[in-house]
Short mmCIF file of C-alpha atoms and ligand atoms in Angstrom, two decimals:
data_model
loop_
_atom_site.label_atom_id
_atom_site.label_comp_id
_atom_site.label_asym_id
_atom_site.label_seq_id
_atom_site.Cartn_x
_atom_site.Cartn_y
_atom_site.Cartn_z
CA LYS A 1 -213.15 -100.24 -119.80
CA GLU A 2 -216.35 -102.27 -119.53
CA GLN A 3 -215.86 -105.99 -119.80
CA ILE A 4 -218.28 -108.90 -119.76
CA LEU A 5 -217.34 -112.43 -118.77
CA VAL A 6 -219.15 -115.20 -120.63
CA ARG A 7 -218.68 -118.87 -119.83
CA TYR A 8 -218.77 -121.22 -122.81
CA ASN A 9 -217.52 -124.81 -122.62
CA SER A 10 -214.74 -124.65 -120.08
CA ILE A 11 -213.76 -121.17 -121.26
CA VAL A 12 -214.63 -117.84 -119.72
CA TRP A 13 -214.53 -115.20 -122.45
CA LEU A 14 -213.62 -111.62 -121.84
CA PHE A 15 -215.59 -109.31 -124.11
CA GLY A 16 -216.01 -105.61 -124.48
CA LEU A 17 -212.51 -104.48 -125.43
CA ALA A 18 -212.67 -102.33 -128.55
CA GLU A 19 -209.43 -103.81 -129.90
CA PRO A 20 -207.54 -107.02 -129.12
CA PHE A 21 -204.75 -106.62 -126.55
CA ASN A 22 -201.44 -105.91 -128.30
CA ALA A 23 -198.32 -104.75 -126.52
CA GLU A 24 -194.57 -104.48 -126.99
CA PRO A 25 -191.93 -103.44 -124.44
CA PRO A 26 -189.51 -100.52 -124.83
CA ARG A 27 -186.61 -101.66 -127.03
CA THR A 28 -183.99 -101.11 -124.31
CA THR A 29 -185.60 -103.80 -122.15
CA LEU A 30 -184.85 -106.40 -124.85
CA ILE A 31 -181.11 -106.23 -124.41
CA SER A 32 -181.19 -106.28 -120.64
CA SER A 33 -181.13 -110.08 -120.72
CA TYR A 34 -180.79 -112.96 -123.14
CA VAL A 35 -184.04 -114.58 -122.04
CA THR A 36 -186.95 -112.15 -122.13
CA PRO A 37 -188.95 -111.99 -118.85
CA VAL A 38 -192.62 -112.80 -119.32
CA ASP A 39 -193.66 -109.27 -118.34
CA PHE A 40 -191.48 -107.84 -121.11
CA PHE A 41 -192.60 -110.30 -123.75
CA TYR A 42 -194.71 -108.78 -126.52
CA LYS A 43 -198.38 -109.81 -126.72
CA ARG A 44 -200.18 -110.23 -130.03
CA ASN A 45 -203.86 -111.14 -130.24
CA HIS A 46 -206.44 -111.12 -133.02
CA GLY A 47 -209.42 -111.40 -130.69
CA PRO A 48 -210.29 -111.07 -127.00
CA VAL A 49 -207.96 -113.08 -124.74
CA PRO A 50 -209.88 -116.17 -123.55
CA VAL A 51 -209.72 -117.54 -120.00
CA VAL A 52 -209.41 -121.32 -119.81
CA ASP A 53 -209.98 -121.73 -116.09
CA ASP A 54 -211.24 -125.27 -115.67
CA ILE A 55 -208.08 -127.26 -116.18
CA GLU A 56 -209.65 -130.51 -114.97
CA SER A 57 -212.05 -130.59 -117.90
CA TYR A 58 -209.56 -129.24 -120.46
CA ARG A 59 -209.04 -131.67 -123.34
CA LEU A 60 -206.92 -131.36 -126.47
CA SER A 61 -208.58 -133.31 -129.25
CA ILE A 62 -206.58 -134.79 -132.09
CA GLY A 63 -208.45 -135.85 -135.19
CA GLY A 64 -208.70 -135.61 -138.96
CA LEU A 65 -206.73 -138.09 -141.07
CA VAL A 66 -205.69 -140.31 -138.15
CA GLU A 67 -206.45 -143.93 -137.39
CA LYS A 68 -207.27 -143.34 -133.73
CA PRO A 69 -208.57 -139.87 -132.85
CA MET A 70 -207.87 -138.98 -129.23
CA GLU A 71 -208.63 -136.57 -126.44
CA LEU A 72 -205.74 -135.68 -124.15
CA SER A 73 -205.81 -133.97 -120.78
CA LEU A 74 -202.99 -131.68 -119.73
CA ALA A 75 -201.83 -134.46 -117.39
CA ASN A 76 -201.58 -136.85 -120.39
CA ILE A 77 -199.40 -134.35 -122.23
CA LYS A 78 -197.21 -133.73 -119.18
CA LYS A 79 -196.50 -137.48 -118.98
CA LEU A 80 -194.58 -137.30 -122.26
CA PRO A 81 -190.85 -136.43 -122.14
CA LYS A 82 -190.45 -132.74 -121.37
CA TYR A 83 -188.20 -130.53 -123.48
CA ASN A 84 -186.98 -127.00 -122.80
CA VAL A 85 -186.38 -125.13 -126.04
CA THR A 86 -184.93 -121.65 -126.09
CA SER A 87 -186.56 -120.02 -129.04
CA THR A 88 -187.14 -116.50 -130.23
CA LEU A 89 -190.71 -115.70 -131.10
CA GLN A 90 -191.05 -112.93 -133.64
CA CYS A 91 -194.19 -111.40 -135.05
CA ALA A 92 -194.13 -111.07 -138.83
CA GLY A 93 -195.22 -107.48 -138.23
CA ASN A 94 -192.11 -106.59 -136.22
CA ARG A 95 -190.73 -103.18 -137.41
CA ARG A 96 -193.94 -102.52 -139.35
CA THR A 97 -194.11 -98.87 -138.26
CA ALA A 98 -190.81 -98.18 -140.06
CA MET A 99 -192.13 -99.83 -143.23
CA SER A 100 -195.23 -97.63 -143.21
CA LYS A 101 -193.01 -94.55 -143.49
CA THR A 102 -192.31 -95.61 -147.11
CA LYS A 103 -196.01 -96.00 -147.90
CA ALA A 104 -198.99 -96.79 -145.68
CA VAL A 105 -199.47 -100.47 -144.77
CA LYS A 106 -202.35 -102.25 -143.06
CA GLY A 107 -201.79 -103.75 -139.64
CA VAL A 108 -200.91 -103.07 -136.01
CA GLY A 109 -197.97 -100.64 -135.75
CA TRP A 110 -194.86 -102.19 -134.21
CA ASP A 111 -191.44 -100.80 -133.37
CA VAL A 112 -188.51 -103.25 -133.09
CA SER A 113 -189.87 -105.06 -130.02
CA ALA A 114 -192.49 -107.52 -131.32
CA ILE A 115 -189.96 -110.19 -130.46
CA GLY A 116 -188.69 -111.94 -127.39
CA ASN A 117 -186.45 -114.66 -126.09
CA GLY A 118 -187.35 -116.62 -122.97
CA PHE A 119 -186.65 -114.48 -119.92
CA PHE A 120 -185.39 -110.97 -120.47
CA PRO A 121 -185.03 -108.97 -123.66
CA PRO A 122 -188.26 -107.53 -125.08
CA ALA A 123 -189.11 -106.47 -128.62
CA LEU A 124 -191.44 -107.83 -131.27
CA TYR A 125 -188.89 -110.52 -131.27
CA LEU A 126 -188.99 -112.31 -128.07
CA TYR A 127 -186.74 -115.04 -126.92
CA ALA A 128 -188.06 -117.34 -124.28
CA ILE A 129 -187.46 -120.77 -122.83
CA TRP A 130 -190.50 -122.84 -123.68
CA GLY A 131 -191.20 -126.07 -121.81
CA GLY A 132 -193.49 -128.78 -123.10
CA ALA A 133 -193.94 -131.97 -125.07
CA LYS A 134 -192.69 -132.41 -128.60
CA LEU A 135 -195.49 -132.37 -131.15
CA ALA A 136 -193.75 -135.32 -132.84
CA ASP A 137 -194.21 -137.37 -129.62
CA VAL A 138 -197.87 -136.34 -129.30
CA LEU A 139 -198.59 -137.32 -132.92
CA GLU A 140 -197.06 -140.72 -132.28
CA LEU A 141 -199.87 -141.34 -129.76
CA VAL A 142 -202.40 -141.19 -132.61
CA GLY A 143 -200.35 -143.50 -134.80
CA ILE A 144 -198.31 -141.05 -136.87
CA THR A 145 -194.72 -142.21 -136.73
CA LYS A 146 -191.83 -139.78 -136.61
CA LEU A 147 -190.32 -138.59 -139.84
CA SER A 148 -188.08 -141.10 -141.54
CA ARG A 149 -186.52 -141.15 -144.96
CA THR A 150 -189.16 -143.54 -146.17
CA THR A 151 -192.12 -141.56 -144.85
CA SER A 152 -194.32 -139.93 -147.42
CA PHE A 153 -196.81 -137.37 -146.16
CA GLY A 154 -197.66 -135.75 -149.48
CA GLY A 155 -199.02 -132.26 -148.91
CA LYS A 156 -200.62 -133.07 -145.56
CA HIS A 157 -200.65 -130.42 -142.86
CA VAL A 158 -201.15 -130.36 -139.11
CA GLU A 159 -203.78 -127.77 -138.22
CA PHE A 160 -203.87 -126.04 -134.82
CA VAL A 161 -207.23 -124.63 -133.74
CA SER A 162 -207.74 -122.27 -130.82
CA VAL A 163 -210.80 -121.03 -128.93
CA ASP A 164 -210.54 -117.26 -129.40
CA MET A 165 -212.99 -115.42 -131.65
CA CYS A 166 -211.40 -113.38 -134.41
CA LYS A 167 -213.41 -110.78 -136.27
CA GLU A 168 -211.24 -111.23 -139.38
CA ASP A 169 -212.31 -114.87 -139.51
CA HIS A 170 -216.05 -114.11 -139.10
CA GLY A 171 -215.80 -114.56 -135.32
CA GLY A 172 -214.29 -118.03 -135.75
CA PRO A 173 -211.33 -119.35 -133.78
CA TYR A 174 -207.71 -118.50 -134.64
CA LYS A 175 -206.10 -121.34 -136.60
CA ALA A 176 -202.97 -122.13 -138.58
CA SER A 177 -201.12 -125.15 -139.90
CA ILE A 178 -197.62 -126.43 -140.64
CA PRO A 179 -196.61 -129.27 -143.00
CA LEU A 180 -196.87 -132.74 -141.42
CA ILE A 181 -193.28 -133.38 -142.48
CA HIS A 182 -192.21 -130.43 -140.28
CA ALA A 183 -194.42 -131.49 -137.34
CA THR A 184 -193.07 -135.04 -137.20
CA ASN A 185 -189.43 -133.99 -137.46
CA SER A 186 -188.21 -134.29 -133.88
CA GLU A 187 -185.19 -132.10 -134.72
CA ALA A 188 -187.51 -129.22 -135.64
CA ASP A 189 -188.39 -128.95 -131.91
CA VAL A 190 -192.05 -128.03 -132.49
CA LEU A 191 -193.54 -127.95 -128.99
CA LEU A 192 -196.89 -128.12 -127.32
CA ALA A 193 -195.73 -125.80 -124.58
CA TYR A 194 -197.27 -125.52 -121.12
CA GLU A 195 -194.40 -123.52 -119.60
CA MET A 196 -192.66 -120.26 -120.41
CA ASN A 197 -189.41 -119.45 -118.63
CA GLY A 198 -189.98 -122.25 -116.12
CA LYS A 199 -193.52 -121.25 -115.07
CA PRO A 200 -196.94 -122.31 -116.36
CA LEU A 201 -197.91 -120.21 -119.38
CA ASN A 202 -199.93 -117.18 -118.41
CA ARG A 203 -203.23 -116.26 -120.00
CA ASP A 204 -201.79 -113.72 -122.44
CA HIS A 205 -199.33 -116.25 -123.82
CA GLY A 206 -201.77 -119.13 -124.29
CA TYR A 207 -202.59 -120.88 -120.99
CA PRO A 208 -202.92 -123.82 -120.67
CA LEU A 209 -201.29 -125.00 -123.90
CA ARG A 210 -199.83 -123.37 -126.99
CA VAL A 211 -197.84 -124.37 -130.02
CA ILE A 212 -194.27 -123.12 -130.47
CA VAL A 213 -192.87 -123.49 -133.99
CA PRO A 214 -189.22 -122.41 -133.69
CA GLY A 215 -187.78 -120.40 -136.57
CA VAL A 216 -191.21 -119.64 -138.05
CA ILE A 217 -193.21 -116.37 -137.84
CA GLY A 218 -195.16 -116.02 -134.57
CA ALA A 219 -198.52 -116.36 -136.35
CA ARG A 220 -198.14 -120.16 -136.60
CA SER A 221 -197.52 -120.59 -132.84
CA VAL A 222 -201.21 -120.92 -131.94
CA LYS A 223 -202.17 -120.04 -128.35
CA TRP A 224 -204.98 -121.60 -126.20
CA LEU A 225 -204.77 -124.78 -128.27
CA ASP A 226 -208.07 -126.62 -128.45
CA SER A 227 -207.65 -129.18 -131.22
CA ILE A 228 -205.18 -130.57 -133.72
CA ASN A 229 -206.33 -131.91 -137.08
CA ILE A 230 -204.38 -133.80 -139.69
CA ILE A 231 -205.64 -132.34 -142.97
CA PRO A 232 -204.98 -133.15 -146.65
CA GLN A 233 -203.68 -129.65 -147.49
CA GLU A 234 -202.84 -126.41 -145.69
CA CYS A 235 -205.36 -124.80 -143.32
CA GLN A 236 -207.93 -122.60 -145.08
CA GLY A 237 -208.30 -120.10 -142.20
CA PHE A 238 -208.01 -116.34 -142.69
CA PHE A 239 -204.56 -116.01 -141.09
CA MET A 240 -203.14 -118.65 -143.48
CA GLN A 241 -204.93 -117.63 -146.68
CA ARG A 242 -205.65 -113.90 -146.52
CA ASP A 243 -202.96 -112.61 -144.20
CA TYR A 244 -199.29 -113.29 -143.36
CA LYS A 245 -198.29 -113.79 -146.98
CA MET A 246 -195.38 -111.90 -148.50
CA PHE A 247 -196.35 -109.91 -151.60
CA PRO A 248 -194.11 -107.85 -153.90
CA PRO A 249 -194.21 -104.03 -153.66
CA TRP A 250 -196.39 -103.63 -156.77
CA VAL A 251 -199.32 -105.59 -155.33
CA ASN A 252 -201.98 -103.30 -153.83
CA TRP A 253 -205.47 -103.72 -152.35
CA GLU A 254 -207.06 -103.38 -155.83
CA ASN A 255 -205.05 -106.03 -157.69
CA ILE A 256 -204.24 -108.51 -154.90
CA ASP A 257 -204.89 -112.20 -155.60
CA TRP A 258 -204.24 -114.00 -152.30
CA SER A 259 -204.13 -117.43 -153.95
CA THR A 260 -200.89 -116.60 -155.80
CA ARG A 261 -198.73 -116.72 -152.65
CA ARG A 262 -198.09 -119.32 -149.99
CA PRO A 263 -198.52 -118.73 -146.26
CA GLN A 264 -195.26 -117.38 -144.80
CA MET A 265 -193.40 -119.86 -142.61
CA ASP A 266 -189.67 -119.21 -141.82
CA PHE A 267 -188.74 -115.63 -141.04
CA PRO A 268 -185.73 -114.04 -142.77
CA VAL A 269 -182.53 -112.76 -141.16
CA GLN A 270 -183.25 -109.76 -138.93
CA SER A 271 -181.45 -107.42 -136.55
CA ALA A 272 -182.22 -104.26 -134.59
CA ILE A 273 -180.35 -101.77 -132.46
CA CYS A 274 -182.00 -101.62 -129.03
CA SER A 275 -179.68 -99.37 -127.04
CA LEU A 276 -180.73 -96.31 -129.06
CA GLU A 277 -184.08 -94.80 -130.06
CA ASP A 278 -184.87 -93.64 -133.61
CA VAL A 279 -183.48 -90.19 -132.82
CA ASN A 280 -180.89 -89.61 -130.07
CA THR A 281 -178.83 -86.80 -128.64
CA VAL A 282 -175.46 -87.86 -127.24
CA GLN A 283 -172.16 -86.37 -126.07
CA PRO A 284 -169.13 -86.80 -128.36
CA GLY A 285 -166.89 -89.76 -127.46
CA LYS A 286 -167.23 -93.52 -127.12
CA LEU A 287 -170.65 -95.00 -127.84
CA THR A 288 -171.65 -98.62 -127.21
CA VAL A 289 -174.28 -100.01 -129.57
CA GLN A 290 -176.29 -103.10 -128.52
CA GLY A 291 -179.11 -105.04 -130.10
CA TYR A 292 -180.36 -108.43 -131.26
CA ALA A 293 -179.98 -110.52 -134.43
CA VAL A 294 -181.89 -113.66 -135.36
CA SER A 295 -182.75 -115.74 -138.41
CA GLY A 296 -185.47 -118.26 -139.16
CA GLY A 297 -185.38 -121.96 -139.96
CA GLY A 298 -182.67 -122.70 -137.38
CA ARG A 299 -180.10 -120.72 -139.34
CA GLY A 300 -177.63 -119.16 -136.92
CA ILE A 301 -176.15 -115.68 -137.04
CA GLU A 302 -172.79 -115.61 -138.78
CA ARG A 303 -172.00 -111.90 -138.40
CA VAL A 304 -173.47 -108.59 -137.26
CA ASP A 305 -172.04 -105.48 -138.94
CA VAL A 306 -172.47 -102.02 -137.44
CA SER A 307 -171.70 -98.72 -139.14
CA PHE A 308 -171.02 -95.50 -137.23
CA ASP A 309 -171.06 -93.38 -140.42
CA GLY A 310 -174.38 -94.12 -142.10
CA GLY A 311 -173.19 -97.24 -143.94
CA LYS A 312 -169.89 -96.08 -145.49
CA THR A 313 -167.64 -98.19 -143.24
CA TRP A 314 -168.48 -101.15 -140.99
CA VAL A 315 -167.17 -102.92 -137.90
CA GLU A 316 -168.09 -106.40 -136.76
CA ALA A 317 -169.95 -106.59 -133.44
CA SER A 318 -169.29 -109.24 -130.80
CA ARG A 319 -172.13 -111.71 -130.32
CA TYR A 320 -173.27 -113.72 -127.33
CA GLN A 321 -176.19 -115.79 -126.11
CA LYS A 322 -175.94 -117.01 -122.50
CA SER A 323 -174.05 -114.42 -120.50
CA GLY A 324 -170.30 -114.79 -120.71
CA ILE A 325 -170.31 -117.40 -123.48
CA PRO A 326 -169.35 -115.92 -126.85
CA TYR A 327 -171.62 -117.14 -129.60
CA VAL A 328 -169.75 -119.30 -132.10
CA SER A 329 -172.18 -120.83 -134.55
CA ASP A 330 -175.48 -122.64 -134.62
CA ASP A 331 -173.84 -126.07 -134.73
CA ASP A 332 -171.85 -125.30 -131.59
CA ALA A 333 -173.15 -127.35 -128.65
CA GLU A 334 -173.30 -124.27 -126.42
CA SER A 335 -175.45 -122.31 -128.86
CA ASP A 336 -179.23 -122.16 -129.05
CA LYS A 337 -180.06 -122.60 -132.72
CA TRP A 338 -183.59 -121.17 -132.47
CA ALA A 339 -182.67 -118.17 -130.36
CA TRP A 340 -181.41 -114.70 -131.09
CA VAL A 341 -177.90 -113.47 -130.39
CA LEU A 342 -177.36 -110.18 -128.63
CA PHE A 343 -174.61 -108.02 -130.10
CA GLU A 344 -172.43 -105.23 -128.83
CA VAL A 345 -169.82 -102.94 -130.38
CA ALA A 346 -168.24 -99.62 -129.40
CA GLY A 347 -167.19 -96.76 -131.67
CA ASP A 348 -166.26 -93.10 -131.53
CA VAL A 349 -168.78 -90.45 -132.49
CA SER A 350 -167.83 -86.82 -133.00
CA GLN A 351 -170.48 -85.41 -135.34
CA ASN A 352 -174.11 -85.99 -136.32
CA THR A 353 -174.44 -89.38 -137.97
CA GLU A 354 -176.56 -92.44 -138.59
CA ILE A 355 -175.80 -95.74 -136.84
CA VAL A 356 -176.72 -98.79 -138.95
CA ALA A 357 -176.91 -102.52 -138.15
CA LYS A 358 -177.23 -105.51 -140.48
CA ALA A 359 -176.83 -109.23 -139.85
CA VAL A 360 -175.71 -112.18 -141.99
CA ASP A 361 -177.02 -115.68 -141.27
CA SER A 362 -175.34 -119.07 -141.62
CA ALA A 363 -176.67 -119.45 -145.19
CA ALA A 364 -175.03 -116.06 -146.01
CA ASN A 365 -178.42 -114.40 -146.34
CA VAL A 366 -178.17 -110.65 -145.70
CA GLN A 367 -180.72 -108.01 -144.77
CA PRO A 368 -181.86 -105.74 -147.61
CA GLU A 369 -180.43 -102.22 -147.53
CA ASN A 370 -183.71 -100.38 -148.11
CA VAL A 371 -187.24 -100.95 -146.91
CA ALA A 372 -188.71 -99.86 -150.28
CA VAL A 373 -187.59 -103.02 -152.10
CA ILE A 374 -189.41 -105.26 -149.61
CA TRP A 375 -192.40 -102.99 -148.98
CA ASN A 376 -195.63 -105.02 -148.96
CA LEU A 377 -199.23 -104.01 -148.34
CA ARG A 378 -199.55 -105.92 -145.06
CA GLY A 379 -196.32 -104.48 -143.74
CA ILE A 380 -194.76 -107.81 -142.80
CA LEU A 381 -191.13 -108.88 -142.54
CA ASN A 382 -189.44 -105.52 -142.45
CA THR A 383 -185.88 -106.76 -142.20
CA SER A 384 -184.19 -103.76 -143.83
CA TRP A 385 -180.95 -102.41 -142.31
CA HIS A 386 -181.82 -100.86 -138.98
CA ARG A 387 -180.86 -97.17 -138.87
CA VAL A 388 -180.99 -94.71 -135.97
CA GLN A 389 -180.15 -90.99 -136.01
CA LEU A 390 -177.53 -89.49 -133.74
CA HIS A 391 -177.28 -85.81 -132.87
CA VAL A 392 -173.86 -85.28 -131.31
CA LYS A 393 -173.61 -82.22 -129.10
CA PRO A 394 -170.88 -79.93 -130.38
N1 MTE B 401 -202.97 -117.72 -131.26
C1 MTE B 401 -204.26 -117.41 -131.07
N2 MTE B 401 -205.09 -118.34 -130.62
N3 MTE B 401 -204.74 -116.15 -131.35
C2 MTE B 401 -203.92 -115.16 -131.83
O1 MTE B 401 -204.37 -114.03 -132.06
N4 MTE B 401 -201.63 -114.57 -132.55
C3 MTE B 401 -200.43 -115.12 -133.22
C4 MTE B 401 -199.80 -116.23 -132.37
N5 MTE B 401 -200.80 -117.16 -131.88
C5 MTE B 401 -202.54 -115.48 -132.05
C6 MTE B 401 -202.09 -116.79 -131.73
C7 MTE B 401 -199.42 -114.13 -133.55
S1 MTE B 401 -199.66 -113.22 -134.95
C8 MTE B 401 -198.25 -114.01 -132.82
S2 MTE B 401 -197.02 -112.97 -133.31
C9 MTE B 401 -198.04 -114.78 -131.58
O2 MTE B 401 -199.14 -115.61 -131.26
C10 MTE B 401 -197.80 -113.86 -130.40
O3 MTE B 401 -197.56 -114.59 -129.25
P1 MTE B 401 -197.46 -113.88 -127.83
O4 MTE B 401 -198.67 -113.02 -127.65
O5 MTE B 401 -197.32 -114.97 -126.84
O6 MTE B 401 -196.20 -113.02 -127.87
MO1 MO B 402 -197.75 -111.88 -135.33
#
């Protein structure tokens, strides 16, 4: 494909691709390790991937409603205490393709792999180990003290602005915001990340600096961060106001009123089987089913149920995070509260059937049985029970 490189500010832009670069790995790669390797991590872009190549002149500017606006180099940010946070990144559009089988939706088609966790497993959920400074520490540099019981931030938001050019937003940069009360909460682990799985971020994932908002849909984790603004209310950009909102099934493109819904933040409880495709042919006998489960907002996974008979009877799967350590709960010191759990369970199969998985989170939230009840025109947050077909050879 023809590409043109254009230098603007310290950024070299790559133009000429008909569509932004979007990719997800095969679902089986996701369960091959707890931390998703960078190469197997899904990529989601709304515009051409920019190249920020002049790191010496790179500056993150922080402004808006602050007493002392600032410009920080990458070296300034690296001087702050470094945190490694294991967090699953999941696109709100994960499992969209399955939702569009109910009725057409608008958006990039995704199987179950628009997710990832640090090093290994791929899917539209990706779990990775992100290294960087805490946003709460960075904001303290401009005079915004960390969240305390007495702090009142009203409806203020922290806006993250990138450098990419998105056609949805009239060629403007990708941007999003989170509430200031969330950003200044050190426990929320919001990072300005410069590392992924122990190495500098690569270009696809936001080099040199990106936001990671654990437990929140991927759309708020802005890549190629250029500036941060403290603003009186939520960001008015396209991806906050006219996208990534959850609408009920009866809202269509004729009657939609975007202002009636708030930008989606936390993602709901989700799970997917990754050891099997949508349709499989197997020999009769023992079958091991593996996959991932994750919930938003730091809620851990309490249970994963798997059915070998289309949902009539269920067995509980075993769960783990780091290899060898059984997952207990999200308040267990060994557990990563922002990361997925991988699950595994074996059963006997003797005739054609449907294998089904559903997870329960620590707030006892469950996945909905059918996709129809959560169908929405943008095809986001398909968290319905994950079903795969099994043809058992006679
Ligand atoms: N940041 C910028 N600047 N531009 C984008 O298009 N896409 C968002 C988010 N941050 C996006 C962005 C969306 S929708 C998702 S799901 C994640 O990045 C994907 O991150 P990844 O490509 O590192 O997996
Ligand atoms: Mo996304």
